[in-house]
């Protein structure tokens, strides 16, 4: 059994990871500033340190004595990166370097698995996108996530810290806050359709995304922690399946039995048209060829929304 630090553990993905670690008998410490995360997301057995991942003293205290770190703390919003460029940079890139710097000051370099994003690719020339395709981020968020990957290489090559970066595509599942303006399309659509409300689709609805269920993401995080590589690899965490925004709305309506009430809005500026990843590297090296089907995952989200509303 091991002790892990999960930064951002009170958030959507982090809290599911904490559940899985505790279920397998590990000890979990969480560093989270609760800016978007909730204390109530955490399993009771997790210890919360409320603090900023870009604060060197808070990070040094949080990593003392742990066997590994999952680094998920970030301002996970492309839109917020537009309005608060410097603030998101501080949390997203300075926070990551602060963590690596605290680890290299310890006697023992502990492994770090960190959240990157499909946003590192920008508008790719073709899909599915492989890890070897060029990274041309279009947003501050994507640029900072790419910066995290570059600094992870430094952490690995200069400071001998084993790192693995996971480029998450569109993650969805219970606990993704549908009320947040920065939330994923699935939580917003599920909440609107379940409440028999109208939906807003930007553009023609034919933009496609690669939706991956949070339990598959947790499996990828755990498998990545077991790797302890020397060459700072990065992996797409995706399904390889394209789903259009319109098809997604129809599928949710079908699952709820409600009819679709769609309002169309002009396409959003600089929105990426197609984002679908090639999962081959994760399938072979992390050993995760199976994925939860979209229909099954959506049913879980709808059950969670109905349960929260009850
Ligand atoms: N959800 C997705 O589809 C998706 C896709 C790609 C990448 N990611 C990445 O995965 C990670 C987790 O995302 P999520 O969807 O769970 O988001 P989330 O907002 O639910 O979780 C992020 C957590 O980090 C915490 N946090 C933010 N700034 C912090 C700071 N300065 N110090 C300490 N804690 C801080 C928040 O309070 C929150 O609990 C993030 O790094 C995000 O960029 C998510």
Short mmCIF file of C-alpha atoms and ligand atoms in Angstrom, two decimals:
data_model
loop_
_atom_site.label_atom_id
_atom_site.label_comp_id
_atom_site.label_asym_id
_atom_site.label_seq_id
_atom_site.Cartn_x
_atom_site.Cartn_y
_atom_site.Cartn_z
CA UNK A 1 0.00 0.00 0.00
CA UNK A 2 1.26 3.46 -0.86
CA UNK A 3 0.65 7.08 0.07
CA UNK A 4 -0.24 9.39 -2.82
CA UNK A 5 -0.65 13.11 -3.18
CA UNK A 6 -3.48 14.06 -5.54
CA UNK A 7 -3.36 17.75 -6.47
CA UNK A 8 -6.80 18.93 -7.57
CA UNK A 9 -8.25 15.88 -5.80
CA UNK A 10 -11.47 17.69 -4.83
CA UNK A 11 -12.32 18.26 -8.49
CA UNK A 12 -14.26 16.14 -10.94
CA UNK A 13 -11.56 13.72 -12.17
CA UNK A 14 -9.42 13.95 -9.02
CA UNK A 15 -12.22 12.89 -6.71
CA UNK A 16 -12.90 9.74 -8.76
CA UNK A 17 -9.18 8.95 -8.60
CA UNK A 18 -9.21 9.43 -4.79
CA UNK A 19 -12.13 6.99 -4.54
CA UNK A 20 -10.21 4.38 -6.55
CA UNK A 21 -6.99 4.78 -4.56
CA UNK A 22 -8.78 4.49 -1.23
CA UNK A 23 -10.78 1.50 -2.47
CA UNK A 24 -7.49 -0.28 -3.20
CA UNK A 25 -6.11 0.46 0.28
CA UNK A 26 -3.81 3.38 -0.50
CA UNK A 27 -3.51 6.47 1.69
CA UNK A 28 -4.55 9.70 -0.05
CA UNK A 29 -3.52 13.27 0.63
CA UNK A 30 -5.13 16.02 -1.45
CA UNK A 31 -3.79 19.50 -2.17
CA UNK A 32 -6.61 21.65 -3.51
CA UNK A 33 -7.52 25.33 -3.20
CA UNK A 34 -11.24 24.48 -3.64
CA UNK A 35 -11.53 27.10 -6.39
CA UNK A 36 -13.72 24.75 -8.43
CA UNK A 37 -13.43 21.55 -6.37
CA UNK A 38 -15.65 20.64 -3.46
CA UNK A 39 -14.72 19.18 -0.10
CA UNK A 40 -17.90 17.08 -0.37
CA UNK A 41 -16.48 15.33 -3.46
CA UNK A 42 -13.76 13.76 -1.33
CA UNK A 43 -14.04 10.35 0.30
CA UNK A 44 -13.89 10.75 4.12
CA UNK A 45 -10.60 8.83 4.31
CA UNK A 46 -8.74 11.40 2.17
CA UNK A 47 -6.80 14.14 3.97
CA UNK A 48 -7.37 17.59 2.48
CA UNK A 49 -4.69 20.27 2.58
CA UNK A 50 -6.34 23.45 1.37
CA UNK A 51 -3.69 25.39 -0.53
CA UNK A 52 -2.34 26.62 -3.83
CA UNK A 53 -0.25 24.30 -5.98
CA UNK A 54 1.86 27.31 -6.98
CA UNK A 55 2.79 27.99 -3.32
CA UNK A 56 6.21 26.35 -2.73
CA UNK A 57 5.71 25.98 1.05
CA UNK A 58 2.27 24.35 0.68
CA UNK A 59 3.60 21.97 -1.98
CA UNK A 60 6.73 21.04 0.03
CA UNK A 61 4.52 20.15 3.03
CA UNK A 62 2.06 18.23 0.86
CA UNK A 63 4.68 16.01 -0.82
CA UNK A 64 6.61 15.13 2.34
CA UNK A 65 6.62 11.34 2.74
CA UNK A 66 4.43 10.46 -0.26
CA UNK A 67 5.33 7.67 -2.69
CA UNK A 68 3.95 9.34 -5.80
CA UNK A 69 1.94 12.29 -7.02
CA UNK A 70 -1.01 12.62 -9.37
CA UNK A 71 -1.03 16.23 -10.49
CA UNK A 72 -4.50 17.30 -11.64
CA UNK A 73 -4.82 20.78 -10.11
CA UNK A 74 -5.43 23.33 -12.83
CA UNK A 75 -7.87 25.96 -13.94
CA UNK A 76 -9.41 23.60 -16.46
CA UNK A 77 -10.98 26.16 -18.74
CA UNK A 78 -10.04 27.51 -22.15
CA UNK A 79 -12.45 30.45 -21.61
CA UNK A 80 -10.88 31.43 -18.28
CA UNK A 81 -7.49 31.45 -20.00
CA UNK A 82 -8.82 34.20 -22.27
CA UNK A 83 -10.15 36.42 -19.47
CA UNK A 84 -7.46 35.67 -16.86
CA UNK A 85 -4.38 34.77 -18.90
CA UNK A 86 -1.84 35.44 -16.15
CA UNK A 87 -3.90 33.89 -13.35
CA UNK A 88 -4.47 30.65 -15.27
CA UNK A 89 -0.81 30.56 -16.29
CA UNK A 90 0.17 30.80 -12.63
CA UNK A 91 -2.02 27.86 -11.61
CA UNK A 92 -1.48 25.74 -14.71
CA UNK A 93 2.22 26.10 -15.54
CA UNK A 94 3.85 27.76 -12.49
CA UNK A 95 1.91 25.28 -10.31
CA UNK A 96 3.36 22.35 -12.25
CA UNK A 97 6.93 23.67 -12.08
CA UNK A 98 6.47 24.38 -8.36
CA UNK A 99 5.56 20.72 -7.87
CA UNK A 100 8.55 19.40 -9.87
CA UNK A 101 10.88 21.83 -8.09
CA UNK A 102 9.66 20.70 -4.65
CA UNK A 103 10.20 17.06 -5.64
CA UNK A 104 13.74 17.59 -6.91
CA UNK A 105 14.61 19.17 -3.54
CA UNK A 106 13.71 15.90 -1.78
CA UNK A 107 16.20 13.05 -1.31
CA UNK A 108 13.97 10.68 -3.24
CA UNK A 109 12.56 11.59 -6.69
CA UNK A 110 8.95 10.39 -6.53
CA UNK A 111 7.01 9.66 -9.77
CA UNK A 112 4.50 12.17 -11.10
CA UNK A 113 1.54 11.45 -13.37
CA UNK A 114 0.07 14.74 -14.58
CA UNK A 115 -2.95 15.89 -16.57
CA UNK A 116 -2.19 17.32 -19.98
CA UNK A 117 -4.91 17.90 -22.56
CA UNK A 118 -5.92 17.40 -26.18
CA UNK A 119 -5.78 21.21 -26.28
CA UNK A 120 -2.01 20.88 -26.88
CA UNK A 121 -2.78 19.88 -30.49
CA UNK A 122 -4.82 22.95 -31.46
CA UNK A 123 -6.76 22.51 -34.70
CA UNK A 124 -5.20 19.31 -36.04
CA UNK A 125 -4.76 18.83 -39.78
CA UNK A 126 -6.31 15.36 -39.58
CA UNK A 127 -8.00 12.98 -37.15
CA UNK A 128 -7.50 10.75 -35.31
CA UNK A 129 -4.59 12.62 -33.77
CA UNK A 130 -1.55 10.61 -32.66
CA UNK A 131 0.95 11.63 -29.99
CA UNK A 132 3.55 12.09 -32.75
CA UNK A 133 1.41 14.75 -34.51
CA UNK A 134 2.53 18.35 -34.06
CA UNK A 135 1.49 20.32 -30.99
CA UNK A 136 0.20 23.73 -32.05
CA UNK A 137 -1.98 24.94 -29.16
CA UNK A 138 -4.39 27.78 -29.96
CA UNK A 139 -5.32 28.74 -26.40
CA UNK A 140 -3.42 29.89 -23.30
CA UNK A 141 -4.76 26.75 -21.63
CA UNK A 142 -3.34 24.50 -24.36
CA UNK A 143 -0.04 26.41 -24.41
CA UNK A 144 0.34 25.99 -20.63
CA UNK A 145 -0.50 22.27 -20.82
CA UNK A 146 2.16 21.92 -23.54
CA UNK A 147 4.52 23.86 -21.25
CA UNK A 148 3.79 21.29 -18.52
CA UNK A 149 4.89 18.53 -20.88
CA UNK A 150 8.13 20.35 -21.75
CA UNK A 151 8.93 20.97 -18.09
CA UNK A 152 8.10 17.34 -17.32
CA UNK A 153 10.87 16.44 -19.78
CA UNK A 154 13.22 18.72 -17.83
CA UNK A 155 12.09 17.12 -14.56
CA UNK A 156 12.84 13.72 -16.02
CA UNK A 157 16.07 14.39 -17.92
CA UNK A 158 17.74 16.86 -15.56
CA UNK A 159 16.29 15.91 -12.17
CA UNK A 160 15.56 12.19 -12.69
CA UNK A 161 11.89 12.53 -11.71
CA UNK A 162 9.84 9.83 -13.51
CA UNK A 163 6.91 11.58 -15.21
CA UNK A 164 3.98 10.51 -17.40
CA UNK A 165 1.72 13.05 -19.13
CA UNK A 166 -1.84 12.11 -20.06
CA UNK A 167 -3.51 14.13 -22.80
CA UNK A 168 -7.16 13.83 -21.79
CA UNK A 169 -9.72 14.38 -24.52
CA UNK A 170 -13.32 15.27 -23.49
CA UNK A 171 -13.80 13.63 -20.11
CA UNK A 172 -17.32 13.22 -18.77
CA UNK A 173 -19.02 11.53 -15.82
CA UNK A 174 -20.79 12.14 -12.50
CA UNK A 175 -19.62 15.17 -10.44
CA UNK A 176 -18.86 17.28 -13.49
CA UNK A 177 -20.58 20.50 -12.50
CA UNK A 178 -23.32 21.31 -15.07
CA UNK A 179 -23.79 24.77 -13.53
CA UNK A 180 -20.24 25.87 -14.27
CA UNK A 181 -19.97 28.01 -17.43
CA UNK A 182 -16.72 26.13 -18.11
CA UNK A 183 -18.22 22.68 -17.83
CA UNK A 184 -18.15 20.04 -20.51
CA UNK A 185 -20.90 19.82 -23.10
CA UNK A 186 -22.13 16.46 -21.78
CA UNK A 187 -22.95 17.66 -18.27
CA UNK A 188 -24.70 20.75 -19.65
CA UNK A 189 -26.71 18.80 -22.26
CA UNK A 190 -27.68 16.07 -19.77
CA UNK A 191 -28.87 18.58 -17.23
CA UNK A 192 -30.85 20.64 -19.79
CA UNK A 193 -32.46 17.64 -21.49
CA UNK A 194 -33.27 15.89 -18.18
CA UNK A 195 -35.02 19.11 -17.08
CA UNK A 196 -36.88 19.21 -20.44
CA UNK A 197 -35.14 22.52 -21.23
CA UNK A 198 -33.77 23.82 -24.51
CA UNK A 199 -30.22 23.36 -25.75
CA UNK A 200 -27.94 25.78 -27.48
CA UNK A 201 -25.83 24.31 -30.28
CA UNK A 202 -23.13 26.55 -31.70
CA UNK A 203 -22.68 26.30 -35.46
CA UNK A 204 -24.07 23.36 -37.44
CA UNK A 205 -23.63 20.77 -34.65
CA UNK A 206 -21.34 18.70 -36.85
CA UNK A 207 -18.21 19.50 -34.85
CA UNK A 208 -16.92 16.23 -33.37
CA UNK A 209 -15.38 15.30 -30.05
CA UNK A 210 -13.87 12.21 -28.45
CA UNK A 211 -15.79 11.64 -25.21
CA UNK A 212 -14.12 9.45 -22.61
CA UNK A 213 -15.73 8.27 -19.41
CA UNK A 214 -14.10 9.28 -16.12
CA UNK A 215 -13.63 5.66 -14.95
CA UNK A 216 -11.47 5.00 -18.04
CA UNK A 217 -9.43 8.08 -17.20
CA UNK A 218 -8.89 6.82 -13.65
CA UNK A 219 -7.68 3.48 -15.03
CA UNK A 220 -5.21 5.35 -17.26
CA UNK A 221 -3.92 7.42 -14.30
CA UNK A 222 -3.32 4.28 -12.21
CA UNK A 223 -1.63 2.41 -15.07
CA UNK A 224 0.60 5.42 -15.77
CA UNK A 225 1.73 5.54 -12.11
CA UNK A 226 2.92 1.95 -12.42
CA UNK A 227 5.19 2.77 -15.41
CA UNK A 228 7.91 4.91 -13.73
CA UNK A 229 9.61 5.63 -17.07
CA UNK A 230 12.86 7.51 -17.66
CA UNK A 231 11.85 9.26 -20.90
CA UNK A 232 8.84 11.42 -19.86
CA UNK A 233 6.27 9.88 -22.23
CA UNK A 234 2.87 11.38 -23.03
CA UNK A 235 -0.25 9.41 -23.97
CA UNK A 236 -3.57 10.30 -25.51
CA UNK A 237 -6.41 9.30 -23.18
CA UNK A 238 -9.32 8.99 -25.57
CA UNK A 239 -11.55 6.46 -27.29
CA UNK A 240 -10.75 7.05 -30.98
CA UNK A 241 -14.47 7.47 -31.67
CA UNK A 242 -15.86 10.71 -33.10
CA UNK A 243 -19.27 11.89 -31.90
CA UNK A 244 -20.85 15.03 -33.31
CA UNK A 245 -22.44 17.49 -30.92
CA UNK A 246 -25.77 16.96 -32.67
CA UNK A 247 -25.55 13.16 -32.38
CA UNK A 248 -24.68 13.55 -28.70
CA UNK A 249 -27.79 15.65 -28.08
CA UNK A 250 -29.96 13.06 -29.90
CA UNK A 251 -28.48 10.20 -27.88
CA UNK A 252 -29.16 11.97 -24.56
CA UNK A 253 -32.71 12.81 -25.65
CA UNK A 254 -33.21 9.16 -26.57
CA UNK A 255 -31.95 8.00 -23.16
CA UNK A 256 -34.19 10.42 -21.27
CA UNK A 257 -37.25 9.92 -23.47
CA UNK A 258 -37.51 13.70 -23.85
CA UNK A 259 -37.78 15.45 -27.19
CA UNK A 260 -35.02 17.75 -28.33
CA UNK A 261 -35.54 21.50 -28.24
CA UNK A 262 -32.53 23.00 -30.00
CA UNK A 263 -31.66 26.66 -30.37
CA UNK A 264 -28.84 27.32 -32.84
CA UNK A 265 -26.23 29.99 -32.26
CA UNK A 266 -23.41 31.25 -34.51
CA UNK A 267 -20.21 29.15 -34.38
CA UNK A 268 -17.91 30.10 -31.51
CA UNK A 269 -14.76 32.01 -32.43
CA UNK A 270 -11.72 29.74 -32.86
CA UNK A 271 -13.64 26.61 -31.91
CA UNK A 272 -11.79 23.45 -32.92
CA UNK A 273 -13.82 21.60 -35.56
CA UNK A 274 -12.72 18.02 -34.98
CA UNK A 275 -10.96 16.60 -31.92
CA UNK A 276 -10.54 12.84 -31.96
CA UNK A 277 -7.51 11.02 -30.63
CA UNK A 278 -5.75 7.81 -31.60
CA UNK A 279 -5.70 5.63 -28.47
CA UNK A 280 -3.20 3.03 -29.80
CA UNK A 281 -0.21 4.00 -27.64
CA UNK A 282 -2.25 3.98 -24.42
CA UNK A 283 -3.88 0.72 -25.45
CA UNK A 284 -0.56 -1.02 -25.95
CA UNK A 285 1.69 0.54 -23.28
CA UNK A 286 -0.81 1.30 -20.53
CA UNK A 287 -2.69 -1.90 -21.44
CA UNK A 288 -6.14 -0.33 -21.58
CA UNK A 289 -7.90 -1.44 -24.76
CA UNK A 290 -11.46 -1.43 -23.33
CA UNK A 291 -13.54 1.74 -22.93
CA UNK A 292 -16.95 2.37 -21.37
CA UNK A 293 -19.51 2.87 -24.18
CA UNK A 294 -20.90 6.39 -24.53
CA UNK A 295 -24.47 5.20 -24.03
CA UNK A 296 -23.53 3.44 -20.76
CA UNK A 297 -21.55 6.41 -19.44
CA UNK A 298 -24.34 8.85 -20.33
CA UNK A 299 -26.85 6.69 -18.45
CA UNK A 300 -24.61 6.99 -15.36
CA UNK A 301 -24.44 10.78 -15.70
CA UNK A 302 -28.22 11.01 -16.05
CA UNK A 303 -28.71 8.78 -12.99
CA UNK A 304 -26.34 11.03 -11.04
CA UNK A 305 -28.17 14.18 -12.17
CA UNK A 306 -31.51 12.66 -11.19
CA UNK A 307 -30.05 11.56 -7.83
CA UNK A 308 -28.59 15.05 -7.12
CA UNK A 309 -31.90 16.70 -8.01
CA UNK A 310 -33.87 14.35 -5.74
N1 LIG B 1 -12.43 17.41 -17.79
C1 LIG B 1 -11.84 17.32 -18.97
O1 LIG B 1 -12.47 17.04 -20.00
C2 LIG B 1 -10.35 17.55 -19.09
C3 LIG B 1 -9.77 17.46 -20.37
C4 LIG B 1 -8.41 17.67 -20.50
C5 LIG B 1 -7.62 17.91 -19.38
N2 LIG B 1 -8.21 18.00 -18.15
C6 LIG B 1 -7.33 18.27 -17.00
O2 LIG B 1 -7.61 17.34 -15.97
C7 LIG B 1 -7.39 17.94 -14.69
C8 LIG B 1 -8.64 17.79 -13.83
O3 LIG B 1 -9.73 18.46 -14.49
P1 LIG B 1 -11.23 18.41 -13.96
O4 LIG B 1 -12.09 18.30 -15.15
O5 LIG B 1 -11.33 17.42 -12.87
O6 LIG B 1 -11.38 19.90 -13.41
P2 LIG B 1 -11.86 20.42 -11.97
O7 LIG B 1 -11.96 21.91 -12.10
O8 LIG B 1 -13.05 19.67 -11.52
O9 LIG B 1 -10.63 20.02 -11.05
C9 LIG B 1 -9.48 20.83 -10.89
C10 LIG B 1 -9.19 20.91 -9.40
O10 LIG B 1 -8.01 21.72 -9.22
C11 LIG B 1 -8.25 22.62 -8.15
N3 LIG B 1 -7.37 23.78 -8.38
C12 LIG B 1 -7.45 24.72 -9.35
N4 LIG B 1 -6.44 25.61 -9.22
C13 LIG B 1 -5.70 25.20 -8.15
C14 LIG B 1 -4.55 25.71 -7.50
N5 LIG B 1 -3.91 26.81 -7.94
N6 LIG B 1 -4.07 25.05 -6.42
C15 LIG B 1 -4.69 23.93 -5.94
N7 LIG B 1 -5.79 23.42 -6.51
C16 LIG B 1 -6.29 24.04 -7.60
C17 LIG B 1 -9.73 22.95 -8.23
O11 LIG B 1 -10.27 23.45 -7.00
C18 LIG B 1 -10.31 21.60 -8.60
O12 LIG B 1 -10.62 20.83 -7.46
C19 LIG B 1 -7.00 19.39 -14.97
O13 LIG B 1 -5.60 19.49 -14.97
C20 LIG B 1 -7.54 19.63 -16.37
O14 LIG B 1 -6.84 20.65 -17.04
C21 LIG B 1 -9.55 17.83 -17.97
#
